XYZ file of C-alpha atoms in Angstrom:
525
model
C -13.430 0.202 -30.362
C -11.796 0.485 -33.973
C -9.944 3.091 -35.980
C -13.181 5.289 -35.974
C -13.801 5.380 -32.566
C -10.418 6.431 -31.765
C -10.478 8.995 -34.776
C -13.801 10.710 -33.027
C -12.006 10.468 -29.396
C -9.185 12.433 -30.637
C -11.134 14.749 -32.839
C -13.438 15.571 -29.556
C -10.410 15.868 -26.814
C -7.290 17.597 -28.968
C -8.810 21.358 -28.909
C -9.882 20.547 -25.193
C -6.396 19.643 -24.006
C -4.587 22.208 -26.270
C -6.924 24.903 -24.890
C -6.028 23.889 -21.402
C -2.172 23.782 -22.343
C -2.467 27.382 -23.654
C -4.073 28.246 -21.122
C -1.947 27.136 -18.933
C 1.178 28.931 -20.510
C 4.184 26.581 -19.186
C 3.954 24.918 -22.845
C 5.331 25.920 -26.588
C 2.908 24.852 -28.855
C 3.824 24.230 -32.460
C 1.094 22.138 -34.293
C 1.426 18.904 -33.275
C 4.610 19.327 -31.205
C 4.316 20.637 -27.539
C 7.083 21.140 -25.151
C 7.136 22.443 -21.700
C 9.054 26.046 -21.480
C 12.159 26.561 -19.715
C 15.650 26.312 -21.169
C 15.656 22.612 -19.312
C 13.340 21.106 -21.197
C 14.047 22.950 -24.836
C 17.208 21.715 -25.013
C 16.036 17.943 -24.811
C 14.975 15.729 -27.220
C 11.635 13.834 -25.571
C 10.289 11.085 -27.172
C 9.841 8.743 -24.027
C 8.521 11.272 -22.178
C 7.022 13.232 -24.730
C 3.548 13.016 -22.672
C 4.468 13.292 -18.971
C 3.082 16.330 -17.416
C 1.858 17.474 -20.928
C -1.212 14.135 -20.654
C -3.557 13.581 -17.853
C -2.090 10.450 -16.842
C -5.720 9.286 -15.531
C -7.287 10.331 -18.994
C -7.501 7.492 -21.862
C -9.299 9.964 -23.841
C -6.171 12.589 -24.356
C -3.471 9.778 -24.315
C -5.881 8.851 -27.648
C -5.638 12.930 -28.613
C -2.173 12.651 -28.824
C -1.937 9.738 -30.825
C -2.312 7.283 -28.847
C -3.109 3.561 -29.649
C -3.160 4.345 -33.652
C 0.132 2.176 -33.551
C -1.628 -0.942 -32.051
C -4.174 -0.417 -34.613
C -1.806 0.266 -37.275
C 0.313 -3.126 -35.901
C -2.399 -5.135 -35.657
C -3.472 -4.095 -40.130
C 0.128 -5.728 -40.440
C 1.825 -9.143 -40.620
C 3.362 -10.358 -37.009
C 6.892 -10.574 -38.971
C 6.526 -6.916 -40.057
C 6.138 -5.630 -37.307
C 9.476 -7.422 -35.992
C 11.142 -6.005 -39.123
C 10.173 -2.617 -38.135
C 11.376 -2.612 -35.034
C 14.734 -4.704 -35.986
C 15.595 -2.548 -38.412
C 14.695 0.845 -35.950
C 18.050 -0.342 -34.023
C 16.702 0.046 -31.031
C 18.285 -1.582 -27.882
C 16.952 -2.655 -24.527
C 17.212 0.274 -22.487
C 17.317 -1.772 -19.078
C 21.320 -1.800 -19.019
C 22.375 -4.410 -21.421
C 21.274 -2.621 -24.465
C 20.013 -6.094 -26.134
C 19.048 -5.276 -30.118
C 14.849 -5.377 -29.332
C 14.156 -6.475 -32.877
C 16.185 -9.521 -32.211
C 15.656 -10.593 -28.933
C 11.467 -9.950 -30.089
C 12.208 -12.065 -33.539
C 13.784 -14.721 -31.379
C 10.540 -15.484 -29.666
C 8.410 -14.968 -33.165
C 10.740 -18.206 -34.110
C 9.395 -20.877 -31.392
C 6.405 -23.072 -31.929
C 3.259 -21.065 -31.526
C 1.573 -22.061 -28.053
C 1.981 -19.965 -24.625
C 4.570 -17.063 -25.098
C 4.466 -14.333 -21.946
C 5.320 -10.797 -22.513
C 7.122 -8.878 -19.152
C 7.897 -5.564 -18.509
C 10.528 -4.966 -15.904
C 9.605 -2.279 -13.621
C 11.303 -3.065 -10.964
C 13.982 0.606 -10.632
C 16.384 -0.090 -7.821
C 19.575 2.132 -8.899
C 19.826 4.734 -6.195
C 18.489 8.096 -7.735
C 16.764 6.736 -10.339
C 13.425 7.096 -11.167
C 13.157 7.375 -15.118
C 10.782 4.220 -15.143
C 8.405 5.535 -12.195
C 8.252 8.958 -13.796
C 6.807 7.184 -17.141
C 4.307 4.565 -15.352
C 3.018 7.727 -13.212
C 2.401 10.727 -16.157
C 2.041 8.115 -19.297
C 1.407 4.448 -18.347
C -0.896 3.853 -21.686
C 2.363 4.286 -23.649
C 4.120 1.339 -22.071
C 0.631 -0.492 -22.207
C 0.277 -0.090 -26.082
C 3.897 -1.033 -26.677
C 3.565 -4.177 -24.827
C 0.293 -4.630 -26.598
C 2.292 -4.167 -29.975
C 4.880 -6.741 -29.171
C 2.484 -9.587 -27.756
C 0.897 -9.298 -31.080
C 4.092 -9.423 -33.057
C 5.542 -12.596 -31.317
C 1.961 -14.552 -30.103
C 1.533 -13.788 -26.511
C -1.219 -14.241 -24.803
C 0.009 -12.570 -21.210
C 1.613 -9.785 -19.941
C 2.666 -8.852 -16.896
C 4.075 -5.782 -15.121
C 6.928 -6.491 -12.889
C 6.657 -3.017 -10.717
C 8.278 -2.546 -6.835
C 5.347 -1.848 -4.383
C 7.654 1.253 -3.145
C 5.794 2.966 -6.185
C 2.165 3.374 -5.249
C 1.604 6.319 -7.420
C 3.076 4.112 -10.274
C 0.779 1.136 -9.159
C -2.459 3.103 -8.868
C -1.778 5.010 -12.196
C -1.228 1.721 -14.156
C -4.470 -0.133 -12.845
C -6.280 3.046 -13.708
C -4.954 2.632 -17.500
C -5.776 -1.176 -17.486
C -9.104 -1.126 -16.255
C -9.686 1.638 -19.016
C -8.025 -0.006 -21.628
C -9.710 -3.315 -21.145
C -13.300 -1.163 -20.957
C -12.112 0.045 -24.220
C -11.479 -2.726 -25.926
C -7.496 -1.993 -26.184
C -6.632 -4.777 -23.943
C -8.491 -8.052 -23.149
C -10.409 -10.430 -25.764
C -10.604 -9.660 -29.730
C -8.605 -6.384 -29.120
C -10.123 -3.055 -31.909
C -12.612 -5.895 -33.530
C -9.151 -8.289 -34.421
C -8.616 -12.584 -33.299
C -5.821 -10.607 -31.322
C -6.290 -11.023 -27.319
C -3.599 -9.935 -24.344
C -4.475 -9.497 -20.934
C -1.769 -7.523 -18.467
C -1.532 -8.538 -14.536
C 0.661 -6.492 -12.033
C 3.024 -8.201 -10.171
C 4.408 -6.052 -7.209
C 8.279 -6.363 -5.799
C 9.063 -6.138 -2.461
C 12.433 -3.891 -3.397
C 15.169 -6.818 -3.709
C 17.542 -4.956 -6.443
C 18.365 -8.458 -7.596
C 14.926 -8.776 -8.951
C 15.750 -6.118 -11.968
C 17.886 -9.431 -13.000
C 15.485 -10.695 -15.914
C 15.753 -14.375 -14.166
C 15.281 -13.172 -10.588
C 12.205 -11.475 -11.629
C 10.632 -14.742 -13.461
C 11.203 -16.342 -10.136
C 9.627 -14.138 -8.252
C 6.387 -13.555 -10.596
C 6.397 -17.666 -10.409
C 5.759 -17.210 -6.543
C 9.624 -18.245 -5.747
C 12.484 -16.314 -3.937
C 14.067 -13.789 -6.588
C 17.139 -14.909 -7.033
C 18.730 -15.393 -11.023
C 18.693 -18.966 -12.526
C 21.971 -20.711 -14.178
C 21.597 -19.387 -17.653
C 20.851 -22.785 -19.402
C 18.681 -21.877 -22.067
C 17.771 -17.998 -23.269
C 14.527 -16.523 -21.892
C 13.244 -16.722 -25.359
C 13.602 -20.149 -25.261
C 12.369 -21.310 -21.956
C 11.621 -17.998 -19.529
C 8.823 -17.548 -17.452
C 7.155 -20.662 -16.435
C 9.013 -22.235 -19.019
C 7.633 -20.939 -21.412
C 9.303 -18.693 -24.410
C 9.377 -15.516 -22.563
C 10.362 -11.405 -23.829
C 11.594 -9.317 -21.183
C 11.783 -5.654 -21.747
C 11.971 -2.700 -19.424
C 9.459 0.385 -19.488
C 11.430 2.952 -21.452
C 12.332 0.350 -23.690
C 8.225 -0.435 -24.474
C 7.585 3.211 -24.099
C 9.605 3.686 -27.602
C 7.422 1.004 -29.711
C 4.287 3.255 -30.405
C 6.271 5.563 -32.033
C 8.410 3.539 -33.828
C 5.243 1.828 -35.477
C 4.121 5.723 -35.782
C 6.762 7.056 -37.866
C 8.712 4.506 -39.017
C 12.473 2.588 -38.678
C 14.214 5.559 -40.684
C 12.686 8.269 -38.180
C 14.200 6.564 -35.493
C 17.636 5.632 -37.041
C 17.592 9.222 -38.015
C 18.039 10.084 -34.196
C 21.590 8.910 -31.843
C 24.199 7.104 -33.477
C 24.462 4.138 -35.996
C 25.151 2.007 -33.023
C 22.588 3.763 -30.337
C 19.834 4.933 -32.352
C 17.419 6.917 -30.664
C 17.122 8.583 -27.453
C 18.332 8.166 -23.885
C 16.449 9.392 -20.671
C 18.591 9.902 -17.736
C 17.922 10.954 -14.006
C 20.173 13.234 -13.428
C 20.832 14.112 -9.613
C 24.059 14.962 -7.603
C 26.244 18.315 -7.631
C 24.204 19.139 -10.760
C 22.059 22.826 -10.404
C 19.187 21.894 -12.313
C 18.563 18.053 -11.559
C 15.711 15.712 -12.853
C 14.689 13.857 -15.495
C 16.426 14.446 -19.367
C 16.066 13.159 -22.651
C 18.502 13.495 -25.260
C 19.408 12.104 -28.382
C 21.869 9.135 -27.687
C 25.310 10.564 -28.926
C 24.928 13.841 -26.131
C 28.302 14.101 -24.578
C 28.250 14.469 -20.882
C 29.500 17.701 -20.957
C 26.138 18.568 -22.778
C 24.127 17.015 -20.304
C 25.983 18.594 -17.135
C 26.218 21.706 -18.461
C 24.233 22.248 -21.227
C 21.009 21.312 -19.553
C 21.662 20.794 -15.837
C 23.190 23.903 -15.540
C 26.724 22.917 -14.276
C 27.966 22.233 -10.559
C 26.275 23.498 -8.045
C 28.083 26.504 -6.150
C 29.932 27.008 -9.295
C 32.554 24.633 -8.229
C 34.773 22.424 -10.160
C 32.857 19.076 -11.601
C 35.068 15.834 -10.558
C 33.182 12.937 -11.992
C 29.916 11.478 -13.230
C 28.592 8.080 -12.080
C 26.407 6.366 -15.040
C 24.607 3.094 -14.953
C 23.900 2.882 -11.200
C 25.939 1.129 -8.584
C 26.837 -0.719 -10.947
C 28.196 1.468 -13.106
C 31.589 3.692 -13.679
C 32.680 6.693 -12.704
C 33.724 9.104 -15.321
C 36.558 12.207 -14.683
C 35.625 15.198 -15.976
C 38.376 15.312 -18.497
C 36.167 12.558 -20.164
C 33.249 14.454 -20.347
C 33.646 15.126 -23.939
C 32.487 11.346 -24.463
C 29.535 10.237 -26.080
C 26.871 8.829 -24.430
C 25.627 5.550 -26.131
C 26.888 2.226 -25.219
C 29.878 1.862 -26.959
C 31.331 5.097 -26.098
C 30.667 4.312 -22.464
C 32.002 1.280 -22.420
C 35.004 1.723 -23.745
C 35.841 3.850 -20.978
C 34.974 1.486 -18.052
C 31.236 2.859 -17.502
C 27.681 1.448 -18.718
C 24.476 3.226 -19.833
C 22.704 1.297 -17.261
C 19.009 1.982 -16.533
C 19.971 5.657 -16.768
C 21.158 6.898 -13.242
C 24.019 9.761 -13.520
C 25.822 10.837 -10.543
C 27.116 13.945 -10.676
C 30.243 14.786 -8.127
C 32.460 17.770 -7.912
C 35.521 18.845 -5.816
C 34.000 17.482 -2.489
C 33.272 14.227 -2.994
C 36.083 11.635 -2.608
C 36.339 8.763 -4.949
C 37.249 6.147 -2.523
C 34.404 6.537 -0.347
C 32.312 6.936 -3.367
C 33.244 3.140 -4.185
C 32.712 2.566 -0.942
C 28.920 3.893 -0.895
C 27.859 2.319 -4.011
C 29.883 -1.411 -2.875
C 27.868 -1.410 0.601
C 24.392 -0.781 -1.949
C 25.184 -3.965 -3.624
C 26.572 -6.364 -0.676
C 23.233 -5.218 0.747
C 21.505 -6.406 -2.189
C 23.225 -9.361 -2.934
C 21.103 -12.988 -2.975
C 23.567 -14.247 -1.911
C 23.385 -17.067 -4.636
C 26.946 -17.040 -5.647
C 29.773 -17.172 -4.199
C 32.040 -14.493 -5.752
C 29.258 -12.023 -5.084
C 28.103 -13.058 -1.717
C 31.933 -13.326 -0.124
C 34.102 -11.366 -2.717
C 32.052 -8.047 -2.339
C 31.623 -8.419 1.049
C 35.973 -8.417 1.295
C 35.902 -5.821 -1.243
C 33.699 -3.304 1.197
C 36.271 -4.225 4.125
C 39.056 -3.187 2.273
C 37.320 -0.173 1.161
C 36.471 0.598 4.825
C 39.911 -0.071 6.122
C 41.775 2.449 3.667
C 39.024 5.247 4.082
C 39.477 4.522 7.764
C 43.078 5.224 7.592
C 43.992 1.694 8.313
C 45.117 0.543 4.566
C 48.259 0.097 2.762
C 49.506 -0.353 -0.915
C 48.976 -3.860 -0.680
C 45.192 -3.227 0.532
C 44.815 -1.577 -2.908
C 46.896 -4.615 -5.036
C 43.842 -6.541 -3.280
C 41.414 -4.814 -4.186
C 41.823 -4.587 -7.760
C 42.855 -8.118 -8.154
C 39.399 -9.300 -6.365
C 36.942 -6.679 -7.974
C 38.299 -8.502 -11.748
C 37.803 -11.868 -9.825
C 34.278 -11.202 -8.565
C 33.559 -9.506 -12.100
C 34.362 -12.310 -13.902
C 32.898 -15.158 -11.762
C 29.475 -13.961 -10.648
C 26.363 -15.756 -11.899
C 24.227 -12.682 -12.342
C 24.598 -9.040 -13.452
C 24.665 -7.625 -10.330
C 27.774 -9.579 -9.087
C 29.771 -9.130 -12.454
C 29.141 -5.676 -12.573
C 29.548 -4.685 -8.563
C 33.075 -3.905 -8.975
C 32.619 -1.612 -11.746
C 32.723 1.815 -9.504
C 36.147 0.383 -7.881
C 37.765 -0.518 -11.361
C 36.551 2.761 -13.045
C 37.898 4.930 -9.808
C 41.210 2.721 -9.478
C 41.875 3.704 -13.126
C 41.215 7.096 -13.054
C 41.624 8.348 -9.660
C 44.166 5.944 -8.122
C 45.944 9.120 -6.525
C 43.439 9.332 -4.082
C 43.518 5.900 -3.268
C 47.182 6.765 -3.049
C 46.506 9.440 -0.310
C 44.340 7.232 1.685
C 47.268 5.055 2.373
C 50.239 7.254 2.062
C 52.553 7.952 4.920
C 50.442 10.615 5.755
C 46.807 8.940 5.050
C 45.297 12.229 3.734
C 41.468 12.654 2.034
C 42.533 14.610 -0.693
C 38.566 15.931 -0.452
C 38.191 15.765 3.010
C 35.207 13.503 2.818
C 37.329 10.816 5.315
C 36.673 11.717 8.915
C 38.916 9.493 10.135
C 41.238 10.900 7.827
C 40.886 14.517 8.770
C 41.764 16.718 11.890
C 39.479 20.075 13.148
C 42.288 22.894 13.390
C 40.763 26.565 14.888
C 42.879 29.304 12.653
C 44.125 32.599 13.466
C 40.383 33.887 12.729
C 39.085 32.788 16.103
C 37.498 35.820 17.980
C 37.609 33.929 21.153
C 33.625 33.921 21.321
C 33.322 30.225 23.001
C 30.970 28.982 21.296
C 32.716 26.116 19.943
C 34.123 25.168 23.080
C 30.396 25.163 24.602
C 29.319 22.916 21.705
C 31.881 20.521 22.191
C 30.242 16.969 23.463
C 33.488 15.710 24.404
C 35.002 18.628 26.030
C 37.893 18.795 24.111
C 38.445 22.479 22.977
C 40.295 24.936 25.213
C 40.969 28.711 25.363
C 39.683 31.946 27.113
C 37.235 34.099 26.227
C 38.223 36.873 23.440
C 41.399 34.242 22.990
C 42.247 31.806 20.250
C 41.056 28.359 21.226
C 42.524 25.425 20.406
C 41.274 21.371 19.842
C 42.621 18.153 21.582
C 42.542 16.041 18.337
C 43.324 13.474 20.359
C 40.347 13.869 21.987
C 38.068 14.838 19.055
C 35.323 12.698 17.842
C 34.986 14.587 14.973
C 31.426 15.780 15.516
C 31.693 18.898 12.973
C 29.494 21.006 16.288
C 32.971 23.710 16.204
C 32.465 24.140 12.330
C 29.139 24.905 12.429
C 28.493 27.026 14.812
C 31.717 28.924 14.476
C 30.322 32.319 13.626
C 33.858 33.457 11.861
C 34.479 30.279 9.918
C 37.439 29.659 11.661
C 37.426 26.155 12.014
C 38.982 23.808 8.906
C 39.425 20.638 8.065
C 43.347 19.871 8.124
């Protein structure tokens, strides 16, 4: 394979898959631009996903139509350091959570003695509602192929490996289908488009331990070990997997290279912010009408996002919050939504970009059991390594349960805040230090509820609580039993054609008299 065979492959297949796009009719076509239709998708800017559902994901032939693997063979007509340059001065940032500069973290590993250097991309999605990274290995896994290709070259790896949890089998099967053709194509394996430039890519399946999207949990895992992160001694760059200088990037991240090499540093500086170049791809899920997966120049406020794209809330009612960056992330009030999204803007407010999960809540959802959901994700995913994170969020979640319980006090919250900056600040790995983060961003902007919860009167301002919360029958009761025949625990009294009324000391808070009240005269009080 060379420049003229992939010249002739996309000669032969672009009028073939453009004719089956038209034909199709879900697509805008606009020479070399194509976006799906729908007021969704026009309003996005896609460059990581610029192929998915556009591509047969199976089909190396109209990945190549597209432009695909020009950039390896454009990489591999330059020198290594170049190619670092390029992508150093591009701006782009890890798009894993930490939002690492790529350039440097890839010129960092250029800079050790040449020898055995490993290349890893970290597959391994956990967040809760996420599924940017599965969405890209399923519709366009040659893209994250080529730009891992692109960066062995550029530092002197030899190995690759693809760190993906075995929950994804469509993700799995899809990526050894792209292998096996790019190493029949001479894209991947020995002397790579005619060049002295070899790389070989293995899968390495997770078995769903959240801890192992830590970059140091993972290495321990691919080395056969249990995945739990390593004292941070020396930079994976340095010493990573196997000990060996090591570059750890995550699939959207990779996904981006091709096209930087493409088009250039200033095309991609030219999109986002000076400090967030480029695009963003979120999952966005929640109280949002039009969920899934968006793209949009970094920059987008929230607002944007929520409304601009997804639609707005769902039943048309009032938007509360947005979570961003996964469980471990903040939540934002919708009086913030006006704020950027890159990762300065975000975390100046007490949120992170994360991997890209955003949470979208409205009137109904209560903040303090929303800390509460997201705290019982991580003390379920804790190694249990440390300290701070094994113990400290495992206090954390009881005081959470005991004020949403109706059990808490003032001083319950004093605790709570002074713990979540403890555990923040002592945890070994990411997961620990950011844990707290949904507690600290809901303390500081909705500390009234938390208030409520532990007020004299211990009210869910949202009446999310059940413990919280009483069933009261209203002056619309027809008196048609049904409630009272629902009832497991017997507790609701009154004649036929009569108003009924509910023992709450009795009630077990079942919800049966709301929903099958015919009238809707049942409430939450």
């Amino acid at each position: 394979m060379n420049k003229e065979n992939l010249l002739e492959i996309q000669k032969k297949t672009k009028d073939l898959l453009l004719d089956r796009l038209k034909k199709d009719g879900s697509f805008n076509i606009n020479g070399d631009k194509i976006t799906k239709k729908g007021e969704f998708f026009e309003k996005q800017k896609r460059i990581v996903l610029k192929n998915c559902d556009i591509i047969d994901s199976s089909s190396l032939d109209e990945y190549i139509a597209l432009g695909g693997y020009f950039s390896l063979e454009k990489a591999l007509n330059m020198k290594r350091e170049d190619v670092i340059k390029e992508v150093k001065a591009s701006g782009l940032r890890g798009r894993g959570g930490a939002g690492f500069p790529t350039g440097r973290k890839w010129e960092a590993a250029f800079n050790q003695p040449e020898g055995i250097k490993y290349i890893i991309c970290n597959a391994d999605e956990g967040d809760p509602g996420a599924y940017m990274d599965r969405s890209v290995l399923e519709k366009d896994p040659h893209s994250v192929l080529e730009g891992m290709a692109i960066c062995a070259y550029a530092i002197g790896a030899q190995k690759g490996f693809i760190y993906v949890r075995a929950e994804y089998p469509k993700a799995v099967e899809s990526l050894k289908v792209a292998i096996k053709k790019a190493n029949e194509n001479n894209l991947l394996g020995d002397n790579i488009l005619g060049t002295d430039f070899s790389f070989q890519i293995e899968l390495r399946l997770g078995a769903g331990a959240f801890v192992c999207g830590e970059g140091t949990a993972l290495m321990e895992s691919i080395e056969g070990k249990r995945g739990m992160p390593r004292n941070k001694e020396y930079r994976t760059t340095e010493r990573g997997l196997w000990g060996k200088p090591t570059v750890i990037n995550n699939v959207e991240t990779f996904a981006n290279i091709a096209q930087i090499i493409e088009h250039g540093a200033d095309w991609f500086t030219s999109i986002g912010t000076e400090d967030s170049p480029g695009t963003k791809v979120f999952s966005l899920v929640g109280k949002v009408k039009n969920s899934g997966l968006v793209e949009v120049p970094m920059g987008t406020t929230i607002r944007d996002i929520v409304f601009a794209i997804g639609g707005g809330i769902q039943d048309d009612k009032k938007a509360k919050a947005v979570q961003t960056g996964g469980p471990s992330g903040g939540c934002i009030p919708e009086r913030l939504f006006d704020t950027k999204v890159d990762f300065a803007s975000l975390k100046a407010i007490g949120s992170i970009m994360g991997s890209g999960g955003m949470v979208v809540m409205d009137e109904d959802d209560c903040m303090v059991d929303v800390s509460r959901f997201f705290l019982e994700f991580s003390v379920d995913e804790s190694c249990g390594k440390c300290t701070p994170c094994r113990i400290g969020n495992k206090r954390l979640l009881e005081l959470l349960e005991k004020i949403t319980s109706g059990n808490g006090s003032e001083e319950d919250i004093e605790k709570l805040e002074d713990l979540s900056i403890i555990v923040s600040k002592a945890s070994l790995c990411g997961l620990g230090q950011s844990s707290p983060n949904p507690i600290l961003s809901t303390l500081t902007y909705f500390r009234d509820e938390y208030m409520a919860h532990v007020g004299e009167n211990k009210t869910c301002p949202a009446k999310k609580c059940k413990n919280l919360l009483n069933y009261h029958i209203t002056d619309k009761c027809i008196g048609c039993t049904k409630c009272a025949r629902n009832c497991p625990v017997n507790c609701i009294e009154g004649k036929v054609k009569e108003k009924h009324v509910i023992d709450t000391a009795k009630c077990i808070k079942c919800g049966n008299c709301m929903n099958v009240c015919p009238v809707k005269a049942v409430e939450l009080v």
